[in-house]
Short mmCIF file of C-alpha atoms in Angstrom, two decimals:
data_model
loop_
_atom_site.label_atom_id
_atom_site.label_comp_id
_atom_site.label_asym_id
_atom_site.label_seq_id
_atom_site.Cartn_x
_atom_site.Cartn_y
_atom_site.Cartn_z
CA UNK A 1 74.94 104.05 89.32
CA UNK A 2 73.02 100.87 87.67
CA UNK A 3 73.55 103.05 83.81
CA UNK A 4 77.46 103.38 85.23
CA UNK A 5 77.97 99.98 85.65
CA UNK A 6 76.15 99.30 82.51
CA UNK A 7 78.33 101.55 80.53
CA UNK A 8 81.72 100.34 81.98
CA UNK A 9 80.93 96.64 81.53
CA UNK A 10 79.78 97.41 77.48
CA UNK A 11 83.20 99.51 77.28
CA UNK A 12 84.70 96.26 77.97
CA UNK A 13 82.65 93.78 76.50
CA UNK A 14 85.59 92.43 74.77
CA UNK A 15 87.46 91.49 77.21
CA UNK A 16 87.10 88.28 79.02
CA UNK A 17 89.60 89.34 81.80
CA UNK A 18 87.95 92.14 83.03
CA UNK A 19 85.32 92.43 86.46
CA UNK A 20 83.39 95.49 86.47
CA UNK A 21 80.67 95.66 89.83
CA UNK A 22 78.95 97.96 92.20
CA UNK A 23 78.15 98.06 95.80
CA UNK A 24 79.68 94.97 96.51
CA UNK A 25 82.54 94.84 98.96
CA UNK A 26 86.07 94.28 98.83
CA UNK A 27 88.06 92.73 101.01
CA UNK A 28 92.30 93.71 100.57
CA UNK A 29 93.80 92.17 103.50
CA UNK A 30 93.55 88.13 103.49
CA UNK A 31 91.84 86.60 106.37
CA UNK A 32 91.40 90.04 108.01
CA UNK A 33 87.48 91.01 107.81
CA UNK A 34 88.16 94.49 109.23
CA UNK A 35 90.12 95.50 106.26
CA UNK A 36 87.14 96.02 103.71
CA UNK A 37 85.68 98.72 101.72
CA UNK A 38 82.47 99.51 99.67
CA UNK A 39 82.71 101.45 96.65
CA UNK A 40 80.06 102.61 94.27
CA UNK A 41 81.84 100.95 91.45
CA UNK A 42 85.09 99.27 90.38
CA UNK A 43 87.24 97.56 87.82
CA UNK A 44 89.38 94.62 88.51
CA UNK A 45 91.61 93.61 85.44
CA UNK A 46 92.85 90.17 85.03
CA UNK A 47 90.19 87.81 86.38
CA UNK A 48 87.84 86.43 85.07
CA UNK A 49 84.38 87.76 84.15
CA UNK A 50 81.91 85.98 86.45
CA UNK A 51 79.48 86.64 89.19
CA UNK A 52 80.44 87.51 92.63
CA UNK A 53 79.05 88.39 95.96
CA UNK A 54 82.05 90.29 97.18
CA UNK A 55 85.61 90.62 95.82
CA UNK A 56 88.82 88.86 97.86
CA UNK A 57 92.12 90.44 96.77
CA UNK A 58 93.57 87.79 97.99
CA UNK A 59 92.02 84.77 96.36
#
């Protein structure tokens, strides 16, 4: 999974608008906990590139 990740974020390199992480959750449902899920790996176009712990559709 880690040379997945590795390969998607160096596809888009380029792009400052892009958020590419792993086993990191995501919440879809604001202020509901319960609605979360856990994939091996996602994209999220149109934020910004930076660090998280977890992913807030939301916010």
């Amino acid at each position: 999974m880690t040379y997945t990740v590795e390969a998607v974020k160096l596809y888009f390199q380029e792009r400052s608008d892009v958020y590419v992480s792993a086993n990191s959750f995501i919440y879809y449902e604001q202020g509901n906990n319960q609605a979360v899920v856990d994939p091996d790996i996602y994209v999220v176009f149109g934020v910004a590139n930076r660090k998280r712990d977890n992913y807030k559709v939301g916010e």
